[in-house]
Short mmCIF file of C-alpha atoms and ligand atoms in Angstrom, two decimals:
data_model
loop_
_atom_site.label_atom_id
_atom_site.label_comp_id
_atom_site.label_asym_id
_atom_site.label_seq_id
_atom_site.Cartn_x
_atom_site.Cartn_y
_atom_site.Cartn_z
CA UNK A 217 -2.99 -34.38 -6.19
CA UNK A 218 -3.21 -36.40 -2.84
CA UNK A 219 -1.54 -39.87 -2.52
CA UNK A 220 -4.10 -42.45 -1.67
CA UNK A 221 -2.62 -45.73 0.35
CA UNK A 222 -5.89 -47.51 -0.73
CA UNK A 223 -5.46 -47.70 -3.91
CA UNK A 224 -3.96 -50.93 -5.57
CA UNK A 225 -0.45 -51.72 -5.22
CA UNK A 226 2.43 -52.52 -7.80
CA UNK A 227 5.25 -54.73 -7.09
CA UNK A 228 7.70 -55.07 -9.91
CA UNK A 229 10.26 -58.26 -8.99
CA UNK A 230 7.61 -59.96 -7.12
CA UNK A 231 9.60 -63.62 -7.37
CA UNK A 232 12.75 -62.38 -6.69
CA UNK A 233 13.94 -62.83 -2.99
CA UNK A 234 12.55 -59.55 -1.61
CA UNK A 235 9.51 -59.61 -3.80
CA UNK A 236 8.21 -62.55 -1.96
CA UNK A 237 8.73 -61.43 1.62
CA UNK A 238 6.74 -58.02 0.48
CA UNK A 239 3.62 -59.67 -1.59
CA UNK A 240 3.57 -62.18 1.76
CA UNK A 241 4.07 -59.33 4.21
CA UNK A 242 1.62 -56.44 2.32
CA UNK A 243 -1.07 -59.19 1.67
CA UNK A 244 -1.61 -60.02 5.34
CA UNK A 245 -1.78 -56.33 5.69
CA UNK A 246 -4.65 -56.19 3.58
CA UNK A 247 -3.18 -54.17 1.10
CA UNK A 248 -4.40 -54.76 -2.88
CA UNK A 249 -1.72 -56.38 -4.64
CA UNK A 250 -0.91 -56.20 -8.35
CA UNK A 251 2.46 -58.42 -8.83
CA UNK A 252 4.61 -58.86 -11.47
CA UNK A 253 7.20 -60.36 -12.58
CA UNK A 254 9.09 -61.73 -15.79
CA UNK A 255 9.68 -65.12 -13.45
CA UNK A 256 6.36 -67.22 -12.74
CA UNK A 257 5.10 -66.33 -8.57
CA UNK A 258 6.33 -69.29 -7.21
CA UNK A 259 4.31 -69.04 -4.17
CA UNK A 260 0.38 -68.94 -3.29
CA UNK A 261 -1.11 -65.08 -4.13
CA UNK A 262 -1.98 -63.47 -1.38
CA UNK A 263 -6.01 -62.55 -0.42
CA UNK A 264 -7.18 -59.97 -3.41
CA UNK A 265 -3.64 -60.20 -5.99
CA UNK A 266 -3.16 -60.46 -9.18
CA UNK A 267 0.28 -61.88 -10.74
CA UNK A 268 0.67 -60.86 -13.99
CA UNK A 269 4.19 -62.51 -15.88
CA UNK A 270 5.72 -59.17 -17.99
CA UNK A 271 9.37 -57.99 -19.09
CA UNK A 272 9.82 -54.94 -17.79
CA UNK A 273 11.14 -53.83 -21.36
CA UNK A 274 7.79 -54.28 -22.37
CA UNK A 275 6.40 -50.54 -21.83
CA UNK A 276 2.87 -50.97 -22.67
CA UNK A 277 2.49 -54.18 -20.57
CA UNK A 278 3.73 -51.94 -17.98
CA UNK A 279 1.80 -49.04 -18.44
CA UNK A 280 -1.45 -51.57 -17.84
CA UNK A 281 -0.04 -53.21 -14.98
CA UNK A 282 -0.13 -49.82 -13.10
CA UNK A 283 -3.23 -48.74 -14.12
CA UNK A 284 -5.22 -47.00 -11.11
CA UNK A 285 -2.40 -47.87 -8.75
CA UNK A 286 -1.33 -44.81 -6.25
CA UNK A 287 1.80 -46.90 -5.36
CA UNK A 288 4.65 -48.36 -7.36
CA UNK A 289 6.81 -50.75 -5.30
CA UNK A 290 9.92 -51.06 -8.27
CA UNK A 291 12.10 -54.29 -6.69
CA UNK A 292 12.37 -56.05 -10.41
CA UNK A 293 15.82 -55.77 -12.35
CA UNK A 294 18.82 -56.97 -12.69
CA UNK A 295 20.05 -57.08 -8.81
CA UNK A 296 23.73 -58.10 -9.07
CA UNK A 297 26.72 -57.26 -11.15
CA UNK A 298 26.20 -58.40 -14.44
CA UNK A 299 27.71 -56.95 -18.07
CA UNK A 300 26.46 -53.70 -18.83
CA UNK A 301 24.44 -55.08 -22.23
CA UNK A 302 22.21 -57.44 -19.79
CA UNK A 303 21.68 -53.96 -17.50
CA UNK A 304 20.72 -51.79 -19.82
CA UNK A 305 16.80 -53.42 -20.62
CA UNK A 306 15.86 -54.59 -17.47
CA UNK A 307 17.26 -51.41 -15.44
CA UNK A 308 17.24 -48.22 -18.08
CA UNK A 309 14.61 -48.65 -19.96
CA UNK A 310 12.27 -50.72 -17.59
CA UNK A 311 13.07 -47.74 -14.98
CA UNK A 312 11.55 -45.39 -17.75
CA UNK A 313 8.78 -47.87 -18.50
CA UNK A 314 7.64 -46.96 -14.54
CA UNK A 315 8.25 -43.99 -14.62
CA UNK A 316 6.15 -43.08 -17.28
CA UNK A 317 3.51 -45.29 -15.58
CA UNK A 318 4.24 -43.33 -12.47
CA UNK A 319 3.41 -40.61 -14.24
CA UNK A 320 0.44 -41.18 -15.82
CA UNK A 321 -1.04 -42.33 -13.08
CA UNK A 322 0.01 -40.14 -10.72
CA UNK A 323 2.05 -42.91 -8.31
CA UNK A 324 4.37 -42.76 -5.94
CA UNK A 325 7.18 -44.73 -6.81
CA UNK A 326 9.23 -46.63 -4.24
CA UNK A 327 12.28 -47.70 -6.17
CA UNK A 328 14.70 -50.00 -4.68
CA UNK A 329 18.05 -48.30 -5.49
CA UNK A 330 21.64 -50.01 -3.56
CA UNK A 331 24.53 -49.34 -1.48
CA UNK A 332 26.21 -50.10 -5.18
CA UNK A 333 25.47 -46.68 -6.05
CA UNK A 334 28.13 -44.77 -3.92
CA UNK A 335 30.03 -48.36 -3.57
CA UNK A 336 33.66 -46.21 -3.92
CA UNK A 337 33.23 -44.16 -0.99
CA UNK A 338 35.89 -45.40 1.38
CA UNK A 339 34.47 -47.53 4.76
CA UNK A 340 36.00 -44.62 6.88
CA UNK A 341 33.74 -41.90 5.22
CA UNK A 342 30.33 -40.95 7.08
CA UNK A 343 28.05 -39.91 3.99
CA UNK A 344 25.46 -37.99 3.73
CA UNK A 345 21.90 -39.24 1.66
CA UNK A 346 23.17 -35.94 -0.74
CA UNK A 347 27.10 -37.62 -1.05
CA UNK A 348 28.57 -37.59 -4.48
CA UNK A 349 27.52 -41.05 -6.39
CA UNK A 350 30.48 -43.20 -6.70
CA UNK A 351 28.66 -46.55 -8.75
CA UNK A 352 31.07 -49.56 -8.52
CA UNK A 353 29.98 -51.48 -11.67
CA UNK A 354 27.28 -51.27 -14.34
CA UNK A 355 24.76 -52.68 -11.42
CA UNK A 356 25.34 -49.21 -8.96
CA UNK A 357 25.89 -47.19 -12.54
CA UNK A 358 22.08 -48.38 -13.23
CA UNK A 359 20.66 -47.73 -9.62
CA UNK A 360 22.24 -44.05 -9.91
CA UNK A 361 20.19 -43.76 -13.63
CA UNK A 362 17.14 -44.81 -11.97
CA UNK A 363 17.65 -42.22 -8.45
CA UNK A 364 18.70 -39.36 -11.58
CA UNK A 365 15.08 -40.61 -13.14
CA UNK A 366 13.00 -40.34 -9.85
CA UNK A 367 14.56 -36.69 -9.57
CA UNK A 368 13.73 -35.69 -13.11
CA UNK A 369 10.07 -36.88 -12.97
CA UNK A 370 9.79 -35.17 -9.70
CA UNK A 371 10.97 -31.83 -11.07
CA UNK A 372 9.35 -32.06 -14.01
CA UNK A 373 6.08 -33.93 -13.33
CA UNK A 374 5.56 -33.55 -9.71
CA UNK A 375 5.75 -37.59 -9.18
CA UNK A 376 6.78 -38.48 -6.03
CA UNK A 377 10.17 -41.12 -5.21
CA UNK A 378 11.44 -42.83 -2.38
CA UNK A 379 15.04 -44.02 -3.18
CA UNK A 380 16.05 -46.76 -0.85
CA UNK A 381 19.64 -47.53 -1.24
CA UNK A 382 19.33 -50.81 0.38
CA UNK A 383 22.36 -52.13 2.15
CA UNK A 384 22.29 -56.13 2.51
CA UNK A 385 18.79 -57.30 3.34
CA UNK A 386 19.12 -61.02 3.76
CA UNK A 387 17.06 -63.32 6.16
CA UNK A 388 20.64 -62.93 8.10
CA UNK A 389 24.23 -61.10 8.73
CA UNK A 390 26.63 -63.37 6.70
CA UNK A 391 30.22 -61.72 6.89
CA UNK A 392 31.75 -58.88 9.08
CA UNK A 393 30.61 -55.78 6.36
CA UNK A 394 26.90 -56.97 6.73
CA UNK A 395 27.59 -55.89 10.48
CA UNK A 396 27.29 -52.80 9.03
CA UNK A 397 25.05 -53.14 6.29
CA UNK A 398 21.55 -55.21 6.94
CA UNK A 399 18.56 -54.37 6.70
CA UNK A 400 16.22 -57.10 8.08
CA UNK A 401 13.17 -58.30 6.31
CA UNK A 402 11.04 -56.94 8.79
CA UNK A 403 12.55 -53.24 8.74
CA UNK A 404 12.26 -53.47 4.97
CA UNK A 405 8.53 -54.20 5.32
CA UNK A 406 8.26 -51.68 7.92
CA UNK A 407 9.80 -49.10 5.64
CA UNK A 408 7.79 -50.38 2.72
CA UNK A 409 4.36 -49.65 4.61
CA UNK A 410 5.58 -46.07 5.55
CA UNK A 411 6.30 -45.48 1.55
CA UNK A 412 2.37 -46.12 0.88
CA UNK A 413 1.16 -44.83 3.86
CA UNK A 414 2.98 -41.43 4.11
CA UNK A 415 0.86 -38.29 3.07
CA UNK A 416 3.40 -36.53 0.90
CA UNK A 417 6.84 -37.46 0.39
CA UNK A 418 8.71 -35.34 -2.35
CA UNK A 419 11.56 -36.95 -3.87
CA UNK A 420 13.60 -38.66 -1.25
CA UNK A 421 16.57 -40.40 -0.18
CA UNK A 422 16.64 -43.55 2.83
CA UNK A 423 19.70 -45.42 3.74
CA UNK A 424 18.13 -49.08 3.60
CA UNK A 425 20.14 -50.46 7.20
CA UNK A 426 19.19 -51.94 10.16
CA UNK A 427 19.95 -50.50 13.53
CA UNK A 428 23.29 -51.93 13.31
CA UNK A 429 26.29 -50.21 15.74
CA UNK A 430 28.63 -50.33 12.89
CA UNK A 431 26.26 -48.72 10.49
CA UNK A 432 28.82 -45.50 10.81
CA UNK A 433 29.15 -45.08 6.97
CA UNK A 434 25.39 -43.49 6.11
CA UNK A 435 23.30 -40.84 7.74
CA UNK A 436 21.17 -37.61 7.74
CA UNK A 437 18.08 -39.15 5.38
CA UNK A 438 14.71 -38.15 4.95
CA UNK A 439 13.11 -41.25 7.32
CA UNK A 440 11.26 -38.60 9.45
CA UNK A 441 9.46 -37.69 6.52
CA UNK A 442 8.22 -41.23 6.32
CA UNK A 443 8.06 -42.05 10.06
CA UNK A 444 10.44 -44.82 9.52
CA UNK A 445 12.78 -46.29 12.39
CA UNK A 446 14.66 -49.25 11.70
CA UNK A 447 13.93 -51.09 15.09
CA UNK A 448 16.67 -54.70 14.48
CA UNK A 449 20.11 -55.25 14.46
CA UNK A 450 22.75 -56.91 13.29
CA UNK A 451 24.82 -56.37 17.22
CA UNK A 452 24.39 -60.26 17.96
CA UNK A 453 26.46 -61.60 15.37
CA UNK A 454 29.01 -59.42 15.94
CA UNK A 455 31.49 -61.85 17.65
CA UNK A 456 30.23 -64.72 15.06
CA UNK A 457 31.11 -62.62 11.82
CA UNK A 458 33.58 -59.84 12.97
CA UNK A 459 36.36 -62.29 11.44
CA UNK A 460 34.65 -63.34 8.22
CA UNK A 461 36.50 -61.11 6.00
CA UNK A 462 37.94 -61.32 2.56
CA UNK A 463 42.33 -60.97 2.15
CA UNK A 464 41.32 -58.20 -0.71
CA UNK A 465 42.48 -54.58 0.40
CA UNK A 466 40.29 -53.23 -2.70
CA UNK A 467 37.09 -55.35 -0.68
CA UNK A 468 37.98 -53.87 2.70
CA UNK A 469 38.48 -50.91 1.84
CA UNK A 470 35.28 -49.51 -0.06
CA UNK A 471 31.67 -49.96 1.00
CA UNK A 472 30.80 -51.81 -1.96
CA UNK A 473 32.73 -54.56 -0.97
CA UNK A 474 33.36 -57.41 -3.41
CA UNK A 475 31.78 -55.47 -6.38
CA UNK A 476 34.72 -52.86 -6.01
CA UNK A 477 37.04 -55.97 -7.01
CA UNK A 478 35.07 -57.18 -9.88
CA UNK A 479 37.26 -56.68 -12.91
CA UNK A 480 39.23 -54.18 -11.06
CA UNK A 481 42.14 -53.55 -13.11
CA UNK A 482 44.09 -50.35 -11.26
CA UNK A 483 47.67 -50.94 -10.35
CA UNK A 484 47.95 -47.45 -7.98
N1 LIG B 633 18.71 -57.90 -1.52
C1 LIG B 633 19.52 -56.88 -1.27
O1 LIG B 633 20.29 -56.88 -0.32
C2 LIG B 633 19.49 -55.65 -2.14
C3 LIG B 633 20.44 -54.65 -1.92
C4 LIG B 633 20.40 -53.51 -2.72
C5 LIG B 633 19.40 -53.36 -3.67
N2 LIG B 633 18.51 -54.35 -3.87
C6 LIG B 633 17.51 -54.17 -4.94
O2 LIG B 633 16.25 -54.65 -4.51
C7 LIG B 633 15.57 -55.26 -5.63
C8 LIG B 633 15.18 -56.68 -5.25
O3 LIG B 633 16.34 -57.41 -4.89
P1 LIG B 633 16.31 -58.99 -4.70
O4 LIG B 633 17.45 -59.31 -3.79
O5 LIG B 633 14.95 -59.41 -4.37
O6 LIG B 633 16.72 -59.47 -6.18
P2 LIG B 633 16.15 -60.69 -7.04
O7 LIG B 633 17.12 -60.90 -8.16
O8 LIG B 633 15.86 -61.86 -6.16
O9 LIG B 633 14.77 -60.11 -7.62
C9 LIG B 633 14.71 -59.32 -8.77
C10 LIG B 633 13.55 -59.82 -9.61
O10 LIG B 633 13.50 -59.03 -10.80
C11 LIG B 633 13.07 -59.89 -11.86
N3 LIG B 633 13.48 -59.39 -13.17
C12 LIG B 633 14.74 -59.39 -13.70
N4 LIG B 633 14.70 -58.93 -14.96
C13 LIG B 633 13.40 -58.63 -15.22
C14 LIG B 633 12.74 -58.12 -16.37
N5 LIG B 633 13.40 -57.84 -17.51
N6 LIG B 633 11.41 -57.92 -16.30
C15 LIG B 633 10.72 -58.22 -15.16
N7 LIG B 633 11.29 -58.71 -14.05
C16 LIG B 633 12.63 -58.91 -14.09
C17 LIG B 633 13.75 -61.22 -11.56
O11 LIG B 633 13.07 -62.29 -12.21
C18 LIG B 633 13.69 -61.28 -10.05
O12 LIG B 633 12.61 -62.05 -9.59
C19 LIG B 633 16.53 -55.18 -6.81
O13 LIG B 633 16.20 -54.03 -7.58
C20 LIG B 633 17.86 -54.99 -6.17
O14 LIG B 633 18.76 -54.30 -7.02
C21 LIG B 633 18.53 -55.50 -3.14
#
């Protein structure tokens, strides 16, 4: 079956921080909107969207919310380290609550997988979109569950993913490792259009970064099979952030940065 960009849009996590910038940024685009949420839409809706306040553990409410949609945009979840018995609703069985939607409506499913997901691969490592997951809490353990997902209901189903692992996408570079890591808003929204515009994706990975000079640590992706570019960069902070840095070796050392150190108990 043939992906149509005109059909309505869902966007799971529509109040959280990137949520907002996409219903703002795909509304003036024209593009139908169905948001959710298990937060209240703290802003105005955009022209022609719905907001519709659901738990994403709520499988049915789910299953409606997609209903005729050709694109699911999945940014809602748990989106920071947090004990594994608050991870598991939101982020395993939500994820299946999608994909099941996905799949009975035939969507395409954008889901918004992290950096957490191969956060033990060492800062000096160039990886591949096909490296070996290295999760560095239950957060990246969950985003590699929901990437394992968008591969199973590919294989099996034919239902097609786009798994961003998104580095840092802030309104700016903080520290020295976002040198390496953002992704601007823009680029995001950029990349976000390409997802529900693109003819026929498959199942595929993107490294979610700006075109930053450090970004050394992530390549070879599928963006030309999305047409996707990132076109900013985080080069002008460079002398304003290449000293904010953290004394932790364990920090430094990984990509995942400070969620390496959280409850890191190894003595070697
Ligand atoms: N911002 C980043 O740099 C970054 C990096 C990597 C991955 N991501 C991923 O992108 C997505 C969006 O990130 P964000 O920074 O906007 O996070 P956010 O926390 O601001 O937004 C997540 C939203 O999900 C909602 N949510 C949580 N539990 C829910 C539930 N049970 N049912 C329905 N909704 C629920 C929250 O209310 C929130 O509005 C997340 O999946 C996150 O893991 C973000």
């Amino acid at each position: 079956m043939t992906h149509d960009p005109k059909k309505p849009v869902l966007l799971t996590g529509a109040s959280g921080a990137l949520g907002r910038q996409l219903a703002r940024h795909l509304g003036e685009a024209g593009i139908t909107l169905r948001l959710t949420d298990i937060k209240p839409f703290p802003d105005a809706l955009p022209p022609g969207a719905t907001f519709t306040q659901a738990d994403l553990n709520d499988g049915v409410a789910i299953l409606r919310l997609a209903e005729v949609c050709g694109t699911i945009l999945h940014f809602g979840g748990v989106s920071v380290e947090r004990p594994f018995e608050e991870v598991i609703g939101p982020n395993i069985r939500g994820l299946y609550h999608i994909y099941e939607a996905a799949r009975r409506e035939r969507a395409r499913v954008l889901f918004a997988s992290s950096n957490h997901s191969v956060g033990f691969h060492e800062r000096t490592e160039q990886l591949d979109a096909d490296c070996s997951y290295r999760p560095d809490g239950y957060y990246g353990l969950s985003k590699v569950y929901g990437e394992m997902m968008g591969r199973l209901y590919w294989d099996k189903h034919g239902v097609e993913s786009v798994l961003v692992r998104i580095g840092s996408c802030f309104p700016d570079p903080v520290n020295a490792r976002m040198l390496a890591t953002w992704l601007s808003y823009a680029d995001l929204a950029r990349l976000v259009r390409r997802v529900i515009e693109a003819e026929r994706t498959g199942c595929i990975v993107v490294w979610g970064a700006s075109k930053n000079a450090r970004m050394t640590w992530w390549k070879h992706d599928a963006r030309e099979v999305l047409g996707w570019e990132p076109q900013d960069s985080a080069d002008p902070w460079t002398k304003q952030l290449e000293g904010v840095t953290s004394n932790n070796p364990v920090v430094e050392r990984h990509m995942g940065a400070d969620y390496c150190g959280i409850d890191y108990t190894r003595t070697d």
